[in-house]
Structures are given as structure tokens and as C-alpha cells.
Amino acid sequence: MKENEANMVFFCGRNNPALGNKIAGYLGISQGKARISEFPDGELIIKLEENIRGRDVFIMQPTSSPANDNLMELLIYIDCARRASAERITAVIPYFGYARQDRKDEGRTPITAKLCANLLATAGADRVLVMDLHANQIQGFFDIPVDNLGAEPVLRAYFASKEFKDLVLVSPDVGNIKRARRFAEHLEGKMAIIDKRRISGTEIINQNLIGTVKGKTVLMIDDIIATGGTTSESAKLCKEHGAKKIYVGATHGVFCGPAVQRLQEAPIDEIVITDTVPLKDKVAKSLDNLVVMSVANLMGEAIRRIHNNDSVSSLFNSTMNFELPFIGKDKNNS
Ligand code: R5P
């Protein structure tokens, strides 16, 4: 540990300990000690087992499924650190759940992304470090500083190593156009866009493919794979339009509901995700074409820079050394 990192404490919630261990490893520090236990009625109590008075505290927890439990654990952790007189508290949220309800699509519905932002600040977070927020404008829901890190350097490093010569970057919906364009610029590919219409939380209809994929290698870029509807339907559409090979790159592998079956049946050569969300064993075992890249070094470096008041935005185009991918599942997690 370097001298200027001595004042830093990094705690990891229970949702993604494998990522927490890797981040702590990158930082060269031991994780902060805490005891989490449940009362008989299921309520949580967290006891920090070291003095954090006046220290720069980072608390990591992705708020993926079970979203309510993981969010509540993070809020309790933050409250605990605030009452223990931390100098500054940064909530490190590799996957920010509830983000897709970021506006009222119809009357009498909530805006849960804003609610979560309010809860984090009220609990005592002084700043937030997130990765690939579903929509960039969610940053504006917070009145505290937000660093929205992108997993792009990690995914790009993997796809760049493939040295594709005939690449078309496909955005599976309008929301991902900018992301796909950045990949197209870096990987020197062409662009195509799918005109997607969501008809329910699990069903989508793809109406058109704008651009040409015939005889090409397709790389489809998304922020989240949840029920797999977007990914599988888009892959089928690309195949129907003559794509030669189909790769998918997404930051958050949420894999819920019918995702596994849909992805098994889709014409996809490789699905590359990151470890922001812990990979369920069942998913890892069922998807032979799954590659998981770790964002630990990237997140660890962002934490180090926040602590030292260095620039975080310069990490967006970073070519720092990322871990090699592991195929199928995270062996450290099994
Ligand atoms: C949509 O706006 C997102 O970028 C993803 O395409 C979507 O959330 C994926 O969800 P699913 O896998 O359920 O289609």
C-alpha cells in the first residue's frame, strides 16, 4: 500500500465478493472488516470492525438481483459509515439497478432511478462511482458528484484482439447508437442500427435493420442483457440479413427470466460481458459461448484516482492492462 492510500478504506457488500476481492487486490489493500448479520425477522445489522473516523471510505455493492436486498444493504452500510464519522463516503455501484425506470412512460408510475439517487444521498453518500448507467442523464438525478465509468476500454480490448477485418457495429436500439459508434471508431467498423420496439418488460419486436450486414462480422453492443429479448431477436434479424458471424458485447450480464434459453437458441458466436453483476452458476454452465471480462482494474484505478483527486475521465480511453478473459465462468467465483 502506498502512503497516500493509507487513509483509504474499501468495504465490499455481499453481492459481488469476487469483484470486491479483485478491486482490493488492484489497490493493494485489505478489505475493510465488517460483520453483517440478520435479525430473526430478516432485518440487517452491520457492524464495522475497524475505526474509520476521518477516513476516505469506499463501499462497493452492485444493486442487481435481489435488487431490494442489495440496495438496502448498501444504504445501511453507508449509514453505518456516516455515523462512524467517515471523512467522505463513496458508493461504488458497478451495476446501478432500478435505472431503467428513469422517466414516467405512463401516468401513475414511479421514477425509481431518481428514488435510488435520493436514497443514496440521504443515507450519507458524498459521491457515487457507477459503471455504464443505463442512461447518462441519470447523473443529473444526483446532487452529489457522480463518476460514470464506461466498460468500453475492457470490452474494446477484447474485441480489438480479434482483429476483425469486416466488422459492422450494430446498435440494437436507438439508446445504444452513441456507444456503438464509439466502438465503430475504435475498431474501424461500419455501423448498422436496429429499429426496436418494446412491447412489454420481456418482449420486443424488431422492425427494421438500417445498414448492411450481409457477409460481415457483426458486433452488437448493449449496456444490459436482461431477459435476452433484445440480444436474441437482434441476432436473429442480423442472421436473416446475411451476417457471417455474430458477437455481442454488453457491460451488465443480468440474465433473468427466459434469458438463458433465448440466448442458447440465438445465432450468436460469442457473448462478452463484464463482472459488474455476479454470474449465476446456472448461467455460466448453460452458455458455452460466454466470455466474462473483469472491470476490477478499471474500477480500482478509478477509486485510486478519486482518493488522490486525480482525473477519472482520462480513464475512458484507457489502454491500461486488463485481465485476460475467462471463458464460461469466473473460476474464482465457482
Ligand atoms: C434497453 O434500452 C437496453 O439497452 C437493453 O437493450 C435492454 O435493457 C435489454 O433488456 P432485455 O435483455 O430484457 O431485452
Short mmCIF file of C-alpha atoms and ligand atoms in Angstrom, two decimals:
data_model
loop_
_atom_site.label_atom_id
_atom_site.label_comp_id
_atom_site.label_asym_id
_atom_site.label_seq_id
_atom_site.Cartn_x
_atom_site.Cartn_y
_atom_site.Cartn_z
CA MET A 1 0.00 0.00 0.00
CA LYS A 2 1.30 3.46 -0.92
CA GLU A 3 1.46 6.06 1.85
CA ASN A 4 -1.27 8.25 0.33
CA GLU A 5 -3.60 5.24 0.18
CA ALA A 6 -3.26 4.55 3.90
CA ASN A 7 -6.25 6.75 4.64
CA MET A 8 -8.49 4.81 2.25
CA VAL A 9 -10.86 2.05 3.38
CA PHE A 10 -12.62 -0.22 0.91
CA PHE A 11 -15.65 -2.20 2.06
CA CYS A 12 -17.44 -4.73 -0.08
CA GLY A 13 -21.08 -5.70 0.35
CA ARG A 14 -22.20 -9.31 -0.05
CA ASN A 15 -23.46 -9.17 -3.62
CA ASN A 16 -20.20 -9.44 -5.59
CA PRO A 17 -17.34 -10.53 -3.31
CA ALA A 18 -15.29 -11.85 -6.26
CA LEU A 19 -15.17 -8.39 -7.84
CA GLY A 20 -14.52 -6.82 -4.41
CA ASN A 21 -11.51 -9.09 -3.86
CA LYS A 22 -10.07 -8.19 -7.25
CA ILE A 23 -10.55 -4.46 -6.69
CA ALA A 24 -8.87 -4.67 -3.29
CA GLY A 25 -6.09 -6.67 -4.94
CA TYR A 26 -5.60 -3.98 -7.57
CA LEU A 27 -5.49 -1.31 -4.85
CA GLY A 28 -3.06 -3.38 -2.82
CA ILE A 29 -5.11 -3.00 0.34
CA SER A 30 -7.02 -5.40 2.57
CA GLN A 31 -10.75 -5.00 2.59
CA GLY A 32 -12.32 -3.14 5.47
CA LYS A 33 -13.66 -5.52 8.09
CA ALA A 34 -17.37 -5.58 8.81
CA ARG A 35 -19.81 -8.04 10.27
CA ILE A 36 -23.20 -8.35 8.61
CA SER A 37 -25.88 -10.34 10.32
CA GLU A 38 -29.61 -10.71 10.13
CA PHE A 39 -32.15 -10.43 12.90
CA PRO A 40 -34.66 -13.30 13.06
CA ASP A 41 -37.16 -11.16 11.14
CA GLY A 42 -34.70 -10.67 8.25
CA GLU A 43 -33.63 -7.10 9.09
CA LEU A 44 -29.92 -6.44 8.67
CA ILE A 45 -27.35 -5.12 11.08
CA ILE A 46 -23.85 -4.13 10.01
CA LYS A 47 -21.02 -3.59 12.45
CA LEU A 48 -17.81 -2.06 11.14
CA GLU A 49 -14.96 -3.81 12.85
CA GLU A 50 -12.36 -1.11 12.46
CA ASN A 51 -12.04 2.58 13.16
CA ILE A 52 -12.92 4.67 10.10
CA ARG A 53 -13.07 8.09 11.80
CA GLY A 54 -11.75 10.72 9.40
CA ARG A 55 -11.03 8.21 6.63
CA ASP A 56 -11.91 8.12 2.93
CA VAL A 57 -14.41 5.28 2.72
CA PHE A 58 -15.47 3.37 -0.42
CA ILE A 59 -18.37 0.92 -0.21
CA MET A 60 -18.91 -1.40 -3.18
CA GLN A 61 -22.19 -3.11 -3.97
CA PRO A 62 -23.92 -3.69 -7.32
CA THR A 63 -27.67 -3.34 -6.82
CA SER A 64 -28.57 -6.26 -9.05
CA SER A 65 -30.98 -9.06 -8.14
CA PRO A 66 -32.24 -9.32 -5.45
CA ALA A 67 -32.26 -5.58 -6.04
CA ASN A 68 -34.20 -4.58 -2.93
CA ASP A 69 -31.97 -6.57 -0.57
CA ASN A 70 -28.74 -5.40 -2.16
CA LEU A 71 -29.82 -1.77 -2.27
CA MET A 72 -30.92 -1.86 1.37
CA GLU A 73 -27.63 -3.45 2.42
CA LEU A 74 -25.72 -0.68 0.64
CA LEU A 75 -27.86 2.02 2.29
CA ILE A 76 -27.33 0.51 5.73
CA TYR A 77 -23.57 0.27 5.06
CA ILE A 78 -23.47 3.96 4.12
CA ASP A 79 -25.49 4.97 7.17
CA CYS A 80 -23.15 2.94 9.32
CA ALA A 81 -20.05 4.63 7.85
CA ARG A 82 -21.58 8.11 8.23
CA ARG A 83 -22.41 7.51 11.89
CA ALA A 84 -18.88 6.15 12.40
CA SER A 85 -17.53 9.57 11.30
CA ALA A 86 -16.04 8.71 7.90
CA GLU A 87 -14.50 11.81 6.33
CA ARG A 88 -16.01 11.02 2.93
CA ILE A 89 -18.16 8.14 1.65
CA THR A 90 -18.18 7.00 -1.97
CA ALA A 91 -20.82 4.47 -3.00
CA VAL A 92 -19.22 2.24 -5.64
CA ILE A 93 -22.06 0.71 -7.64
CA PRO A 94 -20.79 -1.34 -10.62
CA TYR A 95 -24.39 -2.05 -11.65
CA PHE A 96 -26.94 0.60 -10.71
CA GLY A 97 -30.26 -1.24 -10.53
CA TYR A 98 -33.69 0.32 -10.97
CA ALA A 99 -32.11 2.57 -13.63
CA ARG A 100 -34.45 1.61 -16.42
CA GLN A 101 -37.37 3.37 -14.77
CA ASP A 102 -35.85 6.79 -15.43
CA ARG A 103 -38.97 8.62 -16.61
CA LYS A 104 -42.73 8.31 -16.48
CA ASP A 105 -43.73 6.41 -19.60
CA GLU A 106 -47.33 6.50 -18.48
CA GLY A 107 -49.33 8.09 -15.67
CA ARG A 108 -49.15 6.94 -12.05
CA THR A 109 -45.75 5.21 -12.33
CA PRO A 110 -42.55 5.86 -10.33
CA ILE A 111 -39.14 7.14 -11.38
CA THR A 112 -37.09 4.62 -9.43
CA ALA A 113 -33.71 5.83 -10.72
CA LYS A 114 -34.38 9.19 -9.05
CA LEU A 115 -35.69 7.50 -5.91
CA CYS A 116 -32.46 5.47 -5.61
CA ALA A 117 -30.36 8.59 -6.13
CA ASN A 118 -32.26 10.32 -3.31
CA LEU A 119 -31.90 7.30 -1.02
CA LEU A 120 -28.13 7.11 -1.52
CA ALA A 121 -27.62 10.79 -0.76
CA THR A 122 -29.98 10.69 2.23
CA ALA A 123 -28.15 7.68 3.66
CA GLY A 124 -24.94 9.73 3.58
CA ALA A 125 -23.08 9.06 0.32
CA ASP A 126 -20.89 12.04 -0.60
CA ARG A 127 -20.23 10.80 -4.10
CA VAL A 128 -21.02 7.89 -6.37
CA LEU A 129 -18.92 5.80 -8.73
CA VAL A 130 -21.01 3.81 -11.20
CA MET A 131 -20.40 1.91 -14.40
CA ASP A 132 -22.39 2.35 -17.61
CA LEU A 133 -25.53 3.90 -16.19
CA HIS A 134 -28.45 2.85 -18.34
CA ALA A 135 -28.90 6.50 -19.37
CA ASN A 136 -26.25 9.18 -18.89
CA GLN A 137 -28.82 11.72 -17.76
CA ILE A 138 -29.35 9.72 -14.53
CA GLN A 139 -26.21 11.55 -13.36
CA GLY A 140 -28.44 14.62 -13.10
CA PHE A 141 -30.73 12.83 -10.62
CA PHE A 142 -27.93 13.20 -8.05
CA ASP A 143 -26.93 16.43 -6.33
CA ILE A 144 -23.63 14.84 -5.34
CA PRO A 145 -20.73 14.14 -7.76
CA VAL A 146 -21.15 11.10 -9.98
CA ASP A 147 -18.38 9.37 -11.91
CA ASN A 148 -19.99 7.25 -14.61
CA LEU A 149 -17.25 4.95 -15.77
CA GLY A 150 -17.61 3.03 -19.04
CA ALA A 151 -16.64 -0.62 -19.51
CA GLU A 152 -15.77 0.22 -23.10
CA PRO A 153 -11.98 0.01 -22.70
CA VAL A 154 -12.35 -3.50 -21.27
CA LEU A 155 -14.69 -4.78 -23.99
CA ARG A 156 -12.75 -2.99 -26.74
CA ALA A 157 -9.51 -4.58 -25.62
CA TYR A 158 -11.09 -8.00 -26.07
CA PHE A 159 -12.62 -7.33 -29.48
CA ALA A 160 -9.54 -5.47 -30.76
CA SER A 161 -7.52 -8.64 -30.11
CA LYS A 162 -9.74 -10.47 -32.62
CA GLU A 163 -8.52 -8.16 -35.43
CA PHE A 164 -11.78 -8.31 -37.38
CA LYS A 165 -11.42 -7.09 -40.94
CA ASP A 166 -15.09 -6.93 -41.97
CA LEU A 167 -16.76 -5.56 -38.86
CA VAL A 168 -20.18 -3.93 -38.61
CA LEU A 169 -21.15 -2.49 -35.23
CA VAL A 170 -24.86 -2.98 -34.66
CA SER A 171 -26.81 -0.90 -32.19
CA PRO A 172 -29.80 -3.00 -31.10
CA ASP A 173 -31.86 0.15 -30.39
CA VAL A 174 -31.60 3.94 -30.56
CA GLY A 175 -30.38 4.11 -26.95
CA ASN A 176 -27.12 2.37 -27.85
CA ILE A 177 -26.24 4.30 -31.02
CA LYS A 178 -23.59 6.52 -29.44
CA ARG A 179 -21.98 3.57 -27.68
CA ALA A 180 -21.89 1.52 -30.91
CA ARG A 181 -20.47 4.49 -32.82
CA ARG A 182 -17.59 4.84 -30.37
CA PHE A 183 -16.79 1.14 -30.83
CA ALA A 184 -17.03 1.56 -34.62
CA GLU A 185 -14.49 4.41 -34.46
CA HIS A 186 -12.05 2.46 -32.31
CA LEU A 187 -12.39 -0.87 -34.10
CA GLU A 188 -12.66 0.68 -37.57
CA GLY A 189 -16.02 -0.90 -38.36
CA LYS A 190 -19.15 0.25 -40.16
CA MET A 191 -22.46 0.91 -38.38
CA ALA A 192 -25.97 -0.50 -38.55
CA ILE A 193 -28.98 0.24 -36.35
CA ILE A 194 -32.00 -1.84 -35.40
CA ASP A 195 -35.38 -0.23 -35.09
CA LYS A 196 -36.61 -1.93 -31.90
CA ARG A 197 -40.00 -1.57 -30.29
CA ARG A 198 -40.54 -2.84 -26.75
CA ILE A 199 -43.99 -4.25 -26.20
CA SER A 200 -43.53 -5.42 -22.59
CA GLY A 201 -40.81 -5.95 -20.00
CA THR A 202 -39.87 -9.25 -21.66
CA GLU A 203 -40.96 -8.90 -25.30
CA ILE A 204 -39.61 -6.74 -28.08
CA ILE A 205 -40.25 -6.53 -31.81
CA ASN A 206 -37.52 -5.65 -34.26
CA GLN A 207 -38.94 -3.90 -37.24
CA ASN A 208 -36.03 -2.88 -39.47
CA LEU A 209 -32.30 -3.12 -39.78
CA ILE A 210 -30.82 0.10 -41.10
CA GLY A 211 -27.48 -0.64 -42.74
CA THR A 212 -25.82 -3.70 -44.30
CA VAL A 213 -24.54 -6.79 -42.50
CA LYS A 214 -24.53 -9.29 -45.40
CA GLY A 215 -21.35 -11.39 -45.34
CA LYS A 216 -19.97 -9.34 -42.42
CA THR A 217 -18.92 -9.97 -38.84
CA VAL A 218 -21.44 -8.28 -36.57
CA LEU A 219 -20.62 -6.88 -33.15
CA MET A 220 -23.72 -5.88 -31.25
CA ILE A 221 -23.18 -3.52 -28.34
CA ASP A 222 -25.59 -3.09 -25.43
CA ASP A 223 -25.39 -1.90 -21.85
CA ILE A 224 -27.54 -4.68 -20.35
CA ILE A 225 -28.61 -8.18 -21.22
CA ALA A 226 -31.64 -8.82 -19.01
CA THR A 227 -34.26 -11.20 -20.43
CA GLY A 228 -32.14 -11.62 -23.56
CA GLY A 229 -35.03 -10.48 -25.77
CA THR A 230 -33.14 -7.59 -27.35
CA THR A 231 -29.98 -9.62 -27.91
CA SER A 232 -31.59 -12.77 -29.28
CA GLU A 233 -34.10 -11.02 -31.55
CA SER A 234 -31.41 -8.68 -32.89
CA ALA A 235 -29.07 -11.58 -33.56
CA LYS A 236 -31.82 -13.39 -35.48
CA LEU A 237 -32.50 -10.29 -37.54
CA CYS A 238 -28.81 -9.89 -38.39
CA LYS A 239 -28.64 -13.57 -39.40
CA GLU A 240 -31.70 -13.16 -41.60
CA HIS A 241 -29.90 -10.25 -43.26
CA GLY A 242 -26.90 -12.46 -44.04
CA ALA A 243 -24.44 -11.76 -41.19
CA LYS A 244 -21.50 -14.19 -41.27
CA LYS A 245 -20.62 -14.18 -37.56
CA ILE A 246 -22.34 -12.50 -34.63
CA TYR A 247 -20.63 -11.26 -31.47
CA VAL A 248 -22.34 -9.48 -28.59
CA GLY A 249 -20.65 -7.13 -26.13
CA ALA A 250 -22.55 -5.90 -23.06
CA THR A 251 -21.46 -4.41 -19.76
CA HIS A 252 -24.03 -5.91 -17.42
CA GLY A 253 -24.99 -9.60 -17.62
CA VAL A 254 -28.23 -9.56 -15.65
CA PHE A 255 -29.60 -12.75 -17.30
CA CYS A 256 -33.09 -13.04 -15.84
CA GLY A 257 -36.34 -14.78 -16.81
CA PRO A 258 -36.06 -16.57 -20.17
CA ALA A 259 -32.57 -15.16 -20.94
CA VAL A 260 -30.62 -18.43 -20.93
CA GLN A 261 -32.97 -20.30 -23.25
CA ARG A 262 -33.25 -17.34 -25.61
CA LEU A 263 -29.51 -16.91 -25.81
CA GLN A 264 -28.90 -20.64 -26.28
CA GLU A 265 -31.25 -20.63 -29.24
CA ALA A 266 -29.95 -17.42 -30.82
CA PRO A 267 -27.37 -17.49 -33.64
CA ILE A 268 -24.59 -15.92 -31.56
CA ASP A 269 -20.92 -16.91 -31.79
CA GLU A 270 -19.80 -15.20 -28.59
CA ILE A 271 -21.37 -13.14 -25.82
CA VAL A 272 -18.88 -10.99 -23.94
CA ILE A 273 -19.95 -9.39 -20.68
CA THR A 274 -18.17 -7.99 -17.61
CA ASP A 275 -18.28 -8.96 -13.95
CA THR A 276 -20.26 -5.94 -12.70
CA VAL A 277 -23.05 -8.37 -11.84
CA PRO A 278 -22.11 -11.71 -10.23
CA LEU A 279 -22.61 -14.50 -12.74
CA LYS A 280 -25.02 -17.21 -11.62
CA ASP A 281 -23.52 -20.67 -11.83
CA LYS A 282 -26.51 -21.95 -13.78
CA VAL A 283 -26.00 -19.26 -16.43
CA ALA A 284 -22.28 -19.93 -16.67
CA LYS A 285 -22.87 -23.65 -17.10
CA SER A 286 -25.60 -23.18 -19.69
CA LEU A 287 -23.91 -20.72 -22.03
CA ASP A 288 -20.82 -22.20 -23.67
CA ASN A 289 -20.25 -19.08 -25.76
CA LEU A 290 -20.00 -16.73 -22.77
CA VAL A 291 -16.83 -14.74 -22.06
CA VAL A 292 -16.52 -12.64 -18.91
CA MET A 293 -14.08 -9.75 -18.68
CA SER A 294 -13.24 -8.18 -15.36
CA VAL A 295 -13.71 -4.45 -14.72
CA ALA A 296 -11.79 -4.74 -11.43
CA ASN A 297 -8.64 -2.95 -12.61
CA LEU A 298 -10.64 -0.17 -14.20
CA MET A 299 -12.80 0.34 -11.11
CA GLY A 300 -9.81 0.00 -8.81
CA GLU A 301 -7.95 2.65 -10.77
CA ALA A 302 -10.98 4.97 -10.63
CA ILE A 303 -11.15 4.52 -6.85
CA ARG A 304 -7.44 5.26 -6.54
CA ARG A 305 -7.84 8.42 -8.61
CA ILE A 306 -10.91 9.64 -6.70
CA HIS A 307 -8.97 9.15 -3.48
CA ASN A 308 -5.98 11.09 -4.84
CA ASN A 309 -8.12 13.78 -6.54
CA ASP A 310 -6.78 12.78 -9.95
CA SER A 311 -8.74 12.82 -13.20
CA VAL A 312 -11.15 9.95 -13.72
CA SER A 313 -12.35 10.95 -17.20
CA SER A 314 -8.94 10.21 -18.67
CA LEU A 315 -9.71 6.55 -17.90
CA PHE A 316 -12.45 6.48 -20.53
CA ASN A 317 -9.98 5.88 -23.32
CA SER A 318 -7.55 3.97 -21.22
CA THR A 319 -5.45 1.20 -22.70
CA MET A 320 -4.32 0.00 -19.27
CA ASN A 321 -3.69 -3.66 -18.92
CA PHE A 322 -6.92 -5.54 -18.32
CA GLU A 323 -7.16 -9.09 -17.14
CA LEU A 324 -7.47 -11.82 -19.73
CA PRO A 325 -10.99 -13.09 -20.09
CA PHE A 326 -12.09 -16.37 -18.67
CA ILE A 327 -14.43 -18.44 -20.76
CA GLY A 328 -17.74 -19.76 -19.46
CA LYS A 329 -17.49 -18.67 -15.88
CA ASP A 330 -15.32 -16.90 -13.37
CA LYS A 331 -13.19 -19.68 -11.94
CA ASN A 332 -12.52 -17.59 -8.84
CA ASN A 333 -16.23 -17.39 -8.29
CA SER A 334 -17.11 -21.02 -8.56
C1 R5P B 1 -32.61 -1.11 -23.48
O1 R5P B 1 -32.84 0.06 -23.52
C2 R5P B 1 -31.29 -1.65 -23.02
O2 R5P B 1 -30.23 -1.03 -23.63
C3 R5P B 1 -31.22 -3.15 -23.24
O3 R5P B 1 -31.27 -3.41 -24.63
C4 R5P B 1 -32.33 -3.86 -22.57
O4 R5P B 1 -32.47 -3.41 -21.26
C5 R5P B 1 -32.08 -5.34 -22.59
O5 R5P B 1 -33.17 -5.98 -21.98
P1 R5P B 1 -33.62 -7.42 -22.46
O6 R5P B 1 -32.40 -8.30 -22.42
O7 R5P B 1 -34.67 -7.81 -21.46
O8 R5P B 1 -34.19 -7.27 -23.85
#
